[in-house]
Every structure is written in structure tokens, then in C-alpha cells.
Amino acid sequence: MDKPLYTSTIMLLLFSLVAVYSLSVFPTIYFGASDFHFLKKQLTFVIISIFILTIVGSMNPYKVFKPLGFTIFILSFIAIFVMLFLPDSLVRAVLGAKRWIKFGSISIAPTEFFKYGFLFFISWSFARKQDELKNSNSILKEFAILIPYFALLMVVVAFIAIGQKDLGETVVITVTLLSIILLAGGSKKLFTTLIVTFISLVVILINIAPHRLNRLKGWWVGVQDGILSILPSSWAQSLRVTDTTTSLPIVNAIHSIQSGGLAGRGLGEGQYKLGFLSEVHTDYIFAGIAEEIGLIGIVILLGLYGYIIYRMFYIASYLVKPMERYFVIGVAIIIFVSGVINLFGVTGLIPIKGIAVPLLSYGGSQIIATSLAIAMVLMLSRKVKVWV
């Protein structure tokens, strides 16, 4: 398998142990847990993930890749459908969102696995449709070819964005689909039309859900002064929002990043993690860790993510089968988009969406699902004979 990708992925997993242990000080006190509660659970997730990377990554891609991909897609699709009808005793809800299925003391988020299963399915399907899509001489014919995929996406939106109130993962899945359409030969005119439609859909989903609208307004109140100061006064007056309060977690996240400065306060020395940042070991992990390792540390961390994404594109460039290329590039896109959404959220550029940072944030489902997807990339890398 591709040893650089394997090694850099494990490095991120190991760093997640340091980050989660350092940032989970307040949650352990708040919940009355032991100092090592979150570390022990994260260590379990990391050990399982390394096992998956090693074993699955070493499997025969000719025999295992397709059956494994279809299994992930089918089982996760069934899970996100069934969980909508399960009783509260079997589904864990956080802030009204039912996103986890409980198996005793274990909770699994099917959406984390579904986005990679969905990627596999569309990669497999578009590989069979790419010639037809490339030879289409009008945007109407392209739309006709893509209707089944749009129908499937609408089902996904209904299950995840509406049923689970998870707009963030819906955005990731939609961006993945649009990217694969472009890779498979979709025209620029089609791609532009889909982007406009997608943005319109996001606006509709925000407006029909009061909690999303309030979150958006809370974010805007926190950042509007800096933006409106550079606009004409007539525009600034019409865009200013005063009927809601500032989103304190976003303000504190920005202050936490500023507090870290260039070199950081040192591991374990962060102050904003002590109750000022909600979910600091999950959604706000970038802000919490930035205070401790500073701008230099964050740049190195982002560089490691960039290297992982580079290795995936490198592997994809040598794969012969379109389905395999689409899948590998799609995994890179999912990791990139998830990281960017989280990073932009904690820096106030966009409203925070509750998307975990792949391989870094606390949580078993996202770490294991991402590791499984990377393991499938490692499996395919065994077909590649030339390394850099």
C-alpha cells in the first residue's frame, strides 16, 4: 500500500489523542467523568482505525473493493432510513437532532458512513454513464441522464437535512455529487446551473428551519461590524441585524485563535477551553488547539492534511478505472470540504455547522468511517506501481 498516506493518516490519529486529552478538561469536570474518560474512548477509536487501515488497506482490491463499497452504501442507507422510526430508547438525540443509533453504551452515526457509501455508489454509477454524459450535446440531455441521481439526492436531503436536522453533512454530500458530475464529463454550463440550484436549496432549508435562521443571524451579528464598515452606509444600514444576540461560541473561538498568537500558549495551557467554547473537543477543536499550538502549529497541521489529500490525488492519477479514480478523488474532496467548513466556521467566515474535523475531532463514527474510506484508498493504491 501507499506508505506515505498510511503513515500520515496514523500521525493525524495519534495527534487527535493529544488534542482530545488536552481539550476535554472542562467536559470531564462538567459530566463528572474521570480525567481520562475521553482519552480512553478516543484511544479505542484510534486503535480500531489503525487496525482497519492496516488490514483493509492490505486486502486484494480486485476482490474486496466493490463488495465492501456496496455493503457500506446499502447498510448505511438502511440505517439512516430506519433510525427515523426508531423509539427514543434506541436513538440518541442532541439538541433535537436524532443522528445516533444506540447499541448499549455505543452510539453510531450512520451518516458518517453513508457519505462514503454514497460516494462509492455514484463513482460506480458515473463510471458507467460517463461516455453518455460526455457525448451529450445539450444541457437538457445532461439533466435527463442525471435525473435518477437528483432523485436520490432529494431522498438524502429528506433523511439527513430534514429528518436529522443535519444541513452540514447534506452540503458535504451534495458537493461530492457535483464534483463527481464534473469529473465524469458534465459541462461547465450544467455545473454552474447545479451550483445555483444547490445554493437556492440551502437558502430554502435555512429559511424553513427557525433554528438554522437564528444560528445564521447570531453568526452575522458577531461579524457584521467588520464587514459593514467597508460598505456604503445605505447598504450597511439595510444589512445590519439587531433583533438577536451574538453567537458567543463564535466570538470566543475567534478570541481563542487570537490568544494563541504565532507559537501558542503551550499544550494544556489553553484558557478558552475551560467552558468558553462549547464542544471544544469536537466542533470547535481547531479553535481550542490553535490557542495551544499557535499559528505555526496550525499551519503544520493543515500541511499534514494537505499532504494526505495530495497523496490521494497522486494515487488517483495512476488508477486506470474511472470508478476507482472518482472514489479516491471523492474521499479527498470529502475530507477537504469537511475541514474547510469547520475551519471557516470557527474563524467566523461562515456559520458553524457542527461538522467534525476528519481524523482529529473526538468521535468514533467519524474517525472509523474516515479511516475505512482511506483504507479503501490504500487498498486501491496497491494497483499503483510507481511511487514518489
Short mmCIF file of C-alpha atoms in Angstrom, two decimals:
data_model
loop_
_atom_site.label_atom_id
_atom_site.label_comp_id
_atom_site.label_asym_id
_atom_site.label_seq_id
_atom_site.Cartn_x
_atom_site.Cartn_y
_atom_site.Cartn_z
CA MET A 1 0.00 0.00 0.00
CA ASP A 2 0.98 3.66 -0.20
CA LYS A 3 3.16 4.04 2.90
CA PRO A 4 3.24 7.88 2.89
CA LEU A 5 -0.58 8.03 3.02
CA TYR A 6 -0.72 5.26 5.63
CA THR A 7 1.89 6.95 7.86
CA SER A 8 0.50 10.49 7.62
CA THR A 9 -3.02 9.24 8.44
CA ILE A 10 -1.73 7.49 11.56
CA MET A 11 0.16 10.65 12.55
CA LEU A 12 -3.11 12.60 12.49
CA LEU A 13 -4.88 9.91 14.50
CA LEU A 14 -2.15 9.98 17.15
CA PHE A 15 -2.25 13.77 17.33
CA SER A 16 -6.00 13.56 17.88
CA LEU A 17 -5.25 11.75 21.16
CA VAL A 18 -3.14 14.68 22.35
CA ALA A 19 -5.73 17.24 21.23
CA VAL A 20 -8.72 15.45 22.76
CA TYR A 21 -6.95 14.83 26.07
CA SER A 22 -5.85 18.46 26.33
CA LEU A 23 -9.17 20.00 25.30
CA SER A 24 -11.56 17.74 27.23
CA VAL A 25 -10.70 19.20 30.64
CA PHE A 26 -13.97 21.09 31.08
CA PRO A 27 -16.29 18.32 29.72
CA THR A 28 -14.80 15.80 32.15
CA ILE A 29 -15.50 18.15 35.06
CA TYR A 30 -18.95 19.10 33.78
CA PHE A 31 -20.06 15.48 33.35
CA GLY A 32 -18.27 14.27 36.45
CA ALA A 33 -16.12 11.84 34.46
CA SER A 34 -12.56 10.75 35.10
CA ASP A 35 -9.68 12.80 33.67
CA PHE A 36 -9.00 10.09 31.09
CA HIS A 37 -12.62 9.39 30.08
CA PHE A 38 -12.49 10.99 26.62
CA LEU A 39 -8.88 9.94 26.06
CA LYS A 40 -9.68 6.27 26.70
CA LYS A 41 -12.61 6.33 24.29
CA GLN A 42 -10.62 8.20 21.65
CA LEU A 43 -7.76 5.72 22.09
CA THR A 44 -10.20 2.88 21.43
CA PHE A 45 -11.38 4.60 18.24
CA VAL A 46 -7.80 5.20 17.11
CA ILE A 47 -6.75 1.59 17.72
CA ILE A 48 -9.75 0.32 15.74
CA SER A 49 -8.95 2.80 12.95
CA ILE A 50 -5.28 1.77 12.72
CA PHE A 51 -6.40 -1.86 12.60
CA ILE A 52 -8.79 -1.02 9.74
CA LEU A 53 -6.11 0.95 7.88
CA THR A 54 -3.69 -1.95 8.18
CA ILE A 55 -6.00 -4.89 7.46
CA VAL A 56 -8.39 -3.41 4.89
CA GLY A 57 -5.59 -1.49 3.19
CA SER A 58 -3.73 -4.77 2.65
CA MET A 59 -6.68 -6.59 1.06
CA ASN A 60 -6.94 -7.56 -2.60
CA PRO A 61 -8.59 -4.62 -4.42
CA TYR A 62 -9.77 -6.85 -7.26
CA LYS A 63 -11.85 -8.99 -4.90
CA VAL A 64 -12.76 -6.75 -1.96
CA PHE A 65 -13.21 -3.13 -3.14
CA LYS A 66 -16.61 -3.41 -4.84
CA PRO A 67 -18.29 -5.75 -2.31
CA LEU A 68 -17.07 -3.60 0.57
CA GLY A 69 -18.26 -0.39 -1.11
CA PHE A 70 -21.74 -1.74 -1.83
CA THR A 71 -22.00 -3.11 1.72
CA ILE A 72 -21.19 0.30 3.24
CA PHE A 73 -23.69 2.04 0.93
CA ILE A 74 -26.59 -0.37 1.47
CA LEU A 75 -26.23 -0.82 5.23
CA SER A 76 -25.74 2.89 5.96
CA PHE A 77 -28.64 3.84 3.69
CA ILE A 78 -30.93 1.42 5.51
CA ALA A 79 -29.68 2.74 8.86
CA ILE A 80 -30.40 6.43 8.15
CA PHE A 81 -33.89 5.45 6.97
CA VAL A 82 -34.74 3.12 9.86
CA MET A 83 -33.46 5.44 12.59
CA LEU A 84 -36.20 7.98 11.75
CA PHE A 85 -38.76 5.48 13.04
CA LEU A 86 -36.86 4.04 15.99
CA PRO A 87 -38.02 4.84 19.55
CA ASP A 88 -36.07 7.30 21.68
CA SER A 89 -34.66 4.40 23.68
CA LEU A 90 -32.67 3.31 20.61
CA VAL A 91 -31.80 6.72 19.17
CA ARG A 92 -29.66 9.32 20.89
CA ALA A 93 -30.76 12.90 20.25
CA VAL A 94 -28.62 16.01 20.76
CA LEU A 95 -30.35 19.41 20.60
CA GLY A 96 -33.36 17.75 18.99
CA ALA A 97 -31.34 16.07 16.23
CA LYS A 98 -31.57 12.28 16.04
CA ARG A 99 -28.26 11.30 14.46
CA TRP A 100 -27.03 8.37 16.52
CA ILE A 101 -28.31 4.80 16.90
CA LYS A 102 -27.61 3.34 20.34
CA PHE A 103 -26.29 -0.17 20.86
CA GLY A 104 -25.98 -0.35 24.62
CA SER A 105 -23.22 2.09 25.61
CA ILE A 106 -22.14 2.53 21.96
CA SER A 107 -23.64 5.15 19.63
CA ILE A 108 -23.15 5.06 15.85
CA ALA A 109 -23.79 7.93 13.43
CA PRO A 110 -24.85 6.23 10.16
CA THR A 111 -24.42 9.46 8.16
CA GLU A 112 -20.65 9.36 8.68
CA PHE A 113 -20.54 6.02 6.86
CA PHE A 114 -23.25 6.88 4.36
CA LYS A 115 -21.36 9.80 2.79
CA TYR A 116 -18.57 7.40 1.78
CA GLY A 117 -21.05 4.72 0.74
CA PHE A 118 -22.88 7.31 -1.35
CA LEU A 119 -19.55 8.34 -2.88
CA PHE A 120 -18.84 4.72 -3.83
CA PHE A 121 -22.26 4.31 -5.42
CA ILE A 122 -22.08 7.44 -7.56
CA SER A 123 -18.47 6.62 -8.52
CA TRP A 124 -19.57 3.18 -9.68
CA SER A 125 -22.63 4.54 -11.46
CA PHE A 126 -20.97 7.52 -13.18
CA ALA A 127 -18.20 5.28 -14.48
CA ARG A 128 -20.92 3.51 -16.46
CA LYS A 129 -22.54 6.78 -17.56
CA GLN A 130 -19.51 8.93 -18.35
CA ASP A 131 -19.44 8.28 -22.12
CA GLU A 132 -23.13 9.08 -22.38
CA LEU A 133 -22.65 12.23 -20.30
CA LYS A 134 -19.62 13.43 -22.27
CA ASN A 135 -21.39 12.89 -25.62
CA SER A 136 -24.49 14.84 -24.62
CA ASN A 137 -24.81 17.87 -26.87
CA SER A 138 -27.31 19.82 -24.74
CA ILE A 139 -27.88 20.64 -21.12
CA LEU A 140 -31.37 19.09 -21.30
CA LYS A 141 -29.89 15.71 -22.25
CA GLU A 142 -27.43 16.01 -19.38
CA PHE A 143 -30.28 16.71 -16.98
CA ALA A 144 -32.18 13.71 -18.33
CA ILE A 145 -29.19 11.46 -17.61
CA LEU A 146 -28.80 12.88 -14.10
CA ILE A 147 -32.46 12.75 -13.01
CA PRO A 148 -32.04 9.45 -11.04
CA TYR A 149 -29.10 10.97 -9.14
CA PHE A 150 -31.05 14.10 -8.30
CA ALA A 151 -33.94 11.94 -7.10
CA LEU A 152 -31.55 10.02 -4.85
CA LEU A 153 -30.12 13.30 -3.56
CA MET A 154 -33.62 14.54 -2.68
CA VAL A 155 -34.15 11.37 -0.64
CA VAL A 156 -30.84 12.02 1.11
CA VAL A 157 -31.86 15.63 1.83
CA ALA A 158 -35.16 14.42 3.26
CA PHE A 159 -33.47 11.86 5.52
CA ILE A 160 -30.46 13.90 6.66
CA ALA A 161 -31.19 17.64 6.33
CA ILE A 162 -34.84 17.42 7.39
CA GLY A 163 -35.15 14.16 9.31
CA GLN A 164 -31.85 14.51 11.20
CA LYS A 165 -31.60 18.34 11.01
CA ASP A 166 -28.07 17.93 9.66
CA LEU A 167 -27.56 20.51 6.94
CA GLY A 168 -23.75 20.35 7.19
CA GLU A 169 -23.43 16.72 6.07
CA THR A 170 -26.01 17.37 3.33
CA VAL A 171 -23.75 20.12 1.99
CA VAL A 172 -20.76 17.76 2.02
CA ILE A 173 -22.68 15.02 0.20
CA THR A 174 -24.07 17.46 -2.39
CA VAL A 175 -20.65 18.99 -3.09
CA THR A 176 -19.30 15.46 -3.55
CA LEU A 177 -22.01 14.65 -6.09
CA LEU A 178 -21.41 17.89 -8.01
CA SER A 179 -17.66 17.22 -8.08
CA ILE A 180 -18.11 13.70 -9.46
CA ILE A 181 -20.52 15.03 -12.12
CA LEU A 182 -17.82 17.47 -13.25
CA LEU A 183 -15.13 14.76 -13.21
CA ALA A 184 -17.36 12.42 -15.22
CA GLY A 185 -17.68 14.91 -18.07
CA GLY A 186 -20.54 17.21 -17.11
CA SER A 187 -20.45 20.54 -18.96
CA LYS A 188 -19.49 23.81 -17.26
CA LYS A 189 -22.96 25.19 -18.06
CA LEU A 190 -24.55 22.22 -16.29
CA PHE A 191 -22.17 22.56 -13.33
CA THR A 192 -22.97 26.29 -12.97
CA THR A 193 -26.70 25.59 -13.12
CA LEU A 194 -26.38 22.93 -10.43
CA ILE A 195 -24.34 25.23 -8.18
CA VAL A 196 -27.01 27.94 -8.40
CA THR A 197 -29.73 25.35 -7.70
CA PHE A 198 -27.76 23.97 -4.77
CA ILE A 199 -27.30 27.42 -3.20
CA SER A 200 -31.01 28.13 -3.65
CA LEU A 201 -31.85 24.84 -1.94
CA VAL A 202 -29.57 25.69 1.00
CA VAL A 203 -31.29 29.08 1.36
CA ILE A 204 -34.70 27.37 1.39
CA LEU A 205 -33.59 24.80 4.00
CA ILE A 206 -32.28 27.63 6.21
CA ASN A 207 -35.49 29.66 5.94
CA ILE A 208 -37.83 26.77 6.72
CA ALA A 209 -35.95 25.89 9.92
CA PRO A 210 -36.07 28.57 12.67
CA HIS A 211 -33.03 27.14 14.48
CA ARG A 212 -30.91 27.48 11.32
CA LEU A 213 -32.14 31.03 10.72
CA ASN A 214 -31.37 32.01 14.32
CA ARG A 215 -27.91 30.45 14.03
CA LEU A 216 -27.25 32.41 10.84
CA LYS A 217 -28.41 35.67 12.43
CA GLY A 218 -26.32 35.01 15.53
CA TRP A 219 -23.25 34.48 13.36
CA TRP A 220 -23.95 37.64 11.34
CA VAL A 221 -24.33 39.79 14.47
CA GLY A 222 -20.91 38.63 15.60
CA VAL A 223 -19.13 39.51 12.34
CA GLN A 224 -21.28 42.26 10.80
CA ASP A 225 -19.38 45.27 12.23
CA GLY A 226 -16.17 44.44 10.43
CA ILE A 227 -17.92 43.69 7.14
CA LEU A 228 -20.40 46.57 7.17
CA SER A 229 -17.66 49.09 7.97
CA ILE A 230 -16.30 48.78 4.43
CA LEU A 231 -19.70 49.04 2.71
CA PRO A 232 -21.64 52.20 1.80
CA SER A 233 -23.69 53.48 4.75
CA SER A 234 -27.00 52.90 2.94
CA TRP A 235 -26.10 49.23 2.37
CA ALA A 236 -24.79 48.82 5.91
CA GLN A 237 -27.99 50.16 7.43
CA SER A 238 -30.19 47.76 5.47
CA LEU A 239 -27.96 44.75 6.20
CA ARG A 240 -27.48 45.37 9.93
CA VAL A 241 -29.26 42.90 12.23
CA THR A 242 -30.26 43.97 15.75
CA ASP A 243 -33.06 41.58 16.72
CA THR A 244 -30.84 38.78 18.01
CA THR A 245 -27.79 38.27 20.22
CA THR A 246 -24.22 37.50 19.20
CA SER A 247 -23.24 33.85 18.98
CA LEU A 248 -20.81 33.73 21.92
CA PRO A 249 -19.11 30.45 20.88
CA ILE A 250 -18.04 32.02 17.57
CA VAL A 251 -16.74 35.16 19.31
CA ASN A 252 -14.88 33.05 21.86
CA ALA A 253 -13.49 30.83 19.09
CA ILE A 254 -12.01 33.88 17.35
CA HIS A 255 -10.58 35.14 20.65
CA SER A 256 -9.13 31.69 21.34
CA ILE A 257 -7.32 31.69 17.99
CA GLN A 258 -6.02 35.23 18.63
CA SER A 259 -4.88 34.20 22.11
CA GLY A 260 -2.66 31.50 20.61
CA GLY A 261 -0.69 34.00 18.57
CA LEU A 262 2.18 32.73 16.49
CA ALA A 263 3.64 30.00 18.70
CA GLY A 264 0.71 29.19 21.02
CA ARG A 265 0.39 29.12 24.81
CA GLY A 266 1.63 25.52 25.00
CA LEU A 267 -0.16 22.17 25.08
CA GLY A 268 -2.52 22.02 28.02
CA GLU A 269 -2.26 25.78 28.68
CA GLY A 270 -5.33 26.97 26.76
CA GLN A 271 -7.84 29.10 28.67
CA TYR A 272 -10.84 29.30 26.35
CA LYS A 273 -11.34 25.53 26.52
CA LEU A 274 -12.39 25.97 30.17
CA GLY A 275 -16.10 26.44 29.50
CA PHE A 276 -15.95 29.28 26.95
CA LEU A 277 -16.07 27.01 23.88
CA SER A 278 -18.90 24.51 23.63
CA GLU A 279 -17.90 21.12 22.22
CA VAL A 280 -14.29 22.27 22.15
CA HIS A 281 -13.03 18.70 21.63
CA THR A 282 -15.39 18.16 18.66
CA ASP A 283 -16.86 21.06 16.64
CA TYR A 284 -14.50 23.77 17.94
CA ILE A 285 -11.34 21.68 18.10
CA PHE A 286 -9.50 23.91 15.62
CA ALA A 287 -10.09 26.96 17.83
CA GLY A 288 -9.10 25.14 21.01
CA ILE A 289 -5.93 23.63 19.60
CA ALA A 290 -4.97 26.90 17.85
CA GLU A 291 -4.70 28.60 21.25
CA GLU A 292 -2.26 25.93 22.41
CA ILE A 293 -0.09 25.33 19.32
CA GLY A 294 -0.45 28.74 17.66
CA LEU A 295 -0.44 29.72 14.01
CA ILE A 296 2.75 27.79 13.31
CA GLY A 297 1.28 24.58 14.72
CA ILE A 298 -1.98 25.02 12.79
CA VAL A 299 -0.07 25.58 9.54
CA ILE A 300 1.88 22.35 10.14
CA LEU A 301 -1.36 20.52 10.95
CA LEU A 302 -3.06 21.84 7.81
CA GLY A 303 0.06 20.91 5.86
CA LEU A 304 -0.37 17.31 7.00
CA TYR A 305 -3.97 17.35 5.77
CA GLY A 306 -2.76 18.85 2.51
CA TYR A 307 -0.21 16.07 2.13
CA ILE A 308 -2.87 13.39 2.69
CA ILE A 309 -5.08 14.99 0.03
CA TYR A 310 -2.09 15.26 -2.33
CA ARG A 311 -1.30 11.54 -1.93
CA MET A 312 -4.89 10.67 -2.81
CA PHE A 313 -4.81 12.76 -5.98
CA TYR A 314 -1.44 11.20 -6.81
CA ILE A 315 -2.85 7.68 -6.40
CA ALA A 316 -5.93 8.61 -8.45
CA SER A 317 -3.75 9.86 -11.31
CA TYR A 318 -2.30 6.36 -11.77
CA LEU A 319 -5.53 4.39 -11.47
CA VAL A 320 -6.92 3.15 -14.78
CA LYS A 321 -10.57 2.51 -13.92
CA PRO A 322 -12.72 5.69 -13.77
CA MET A 323 -14.77 4.32 -10.85
CA GLU A 324 -11.66 3.96 -8.73
CA ARG A 325 -10.34 7.41 -9.69
CA TYR A 326 -13.68 9.02 -8.83
CA PHE A 327 -13.80 7.29 -5.47
CA VAL A 328 -10.26 8.26 -4.42
CA ILE A 329 -10.72 11.89 -5.51
CA GLY A 330 -14.11 11.91 -3.79
CA VAL A 331 -12.60 10.82 -0.46
CA ALA A 332 -10.08 13.67 -0.77
CA ILE A 333 -12.90 16.11 -1.54
CA ILE A 334 -14.97 14.99 1.47
CA ILE A 335 -12.01 15.41 3.83
CA PHE A 336 -11.15 18.80 2.30
CA VAL A 337 -14.71 20.18 2.34
CA SER A 338 -15.39 18.95 5.90
CA GLY A 339 -12.17 20.53 7.15
CA VAL A 340 -12.79 23.83 5.32
CA ILE A 341 -16.38 24.10 6.59
CA ASN A 342 -15.20 23.56 10.18
CA LEU A 343 -12.21 25.91 9.83
CA PHE A 344 -14.28 28.65 8.21
CA GLY A 345 -16.93 28.19 10.91
CA VAL A 346 -14.62 28.61 13.91
CA THR A 347 -12.97 31.66 12.30
CA GLY A 348 -16.34 33.34 11.74
CA LEU A 349 -16.23 33.26 7.94
CA ILE A 350 -19.39 31.14 7.81
CA PRO A 351 -21.89 29.92 10.45
CA ILE A 352 -20.61 26.92 12.38
CA LYS A 353 -22.23 23.75 11.03
CA GLY A 354 -21.34 21.10 13.59
CA ILE A 355 -19.14 19.14 11.19
CA ALA A 356 -16.29 17.27 12.84
CA VAL A 357 -12.72 17.67 11.58
CA PRO A 358 -11.91 14.32 9.93
CA LEU A 359 -9.45 12.16 11.93
CA LEU A 360 -8.97 14.91 14.54
CA SER A 361 -12.23 15.64 16.38
CA TYR A 362 -13.48 13.39 19.15
CA GLY A 363 -15.96 10.78 17.97
CA GLY A 364 -15.84 7.15 16.97
CA SER A 365 -18.13 7.18 13.94
CA GLN A 366 -16.31 9.92 12.01
CA ILE A 367 -12.84 8.57 12.83
CA ILE A 368 -13.67 4.97 11.95
CA ALA A 369 -15.68 5.90 8.83
CA THR A 370 -12.93 8.19 7.53
CA SER A 371 -10.27 5.58 8.30
CA LEU A 372 -12.31 2.96 6.46
CA ALA A 373 -12.56 5.22 3.40
CA ILE A 374 -8.81 5.91 3.48
CA ALA A 375 -8.20 2.15 3.91
CA MET A 376 -10.13 1.58 0.69
CA VAL A 377 -7.89 4.17 -0.99
CA LEU A 378 -4.85 2.32 0.39
CA MET A 379 -6.31 -0.90 -0.99
CA LEU A 380 -6.55 0.68 -4.46
CA SER A 381 -3.04 2.10 -4.10
CA ARG A 382 -1.75 -1.46 -4.30
CA LYS A 383 -2.54 -1.29 -8.01
CA VAL A 384 -0.18 1.65 -8.43
CA LYS A 385 3.39 0.61 -9.24
CA VAL A 386 5.21 3.97 -9.24
CA TRP A 387 5.81 5.98 -6.05
CA VAL A 388 7.29 9.37 -5.32
#
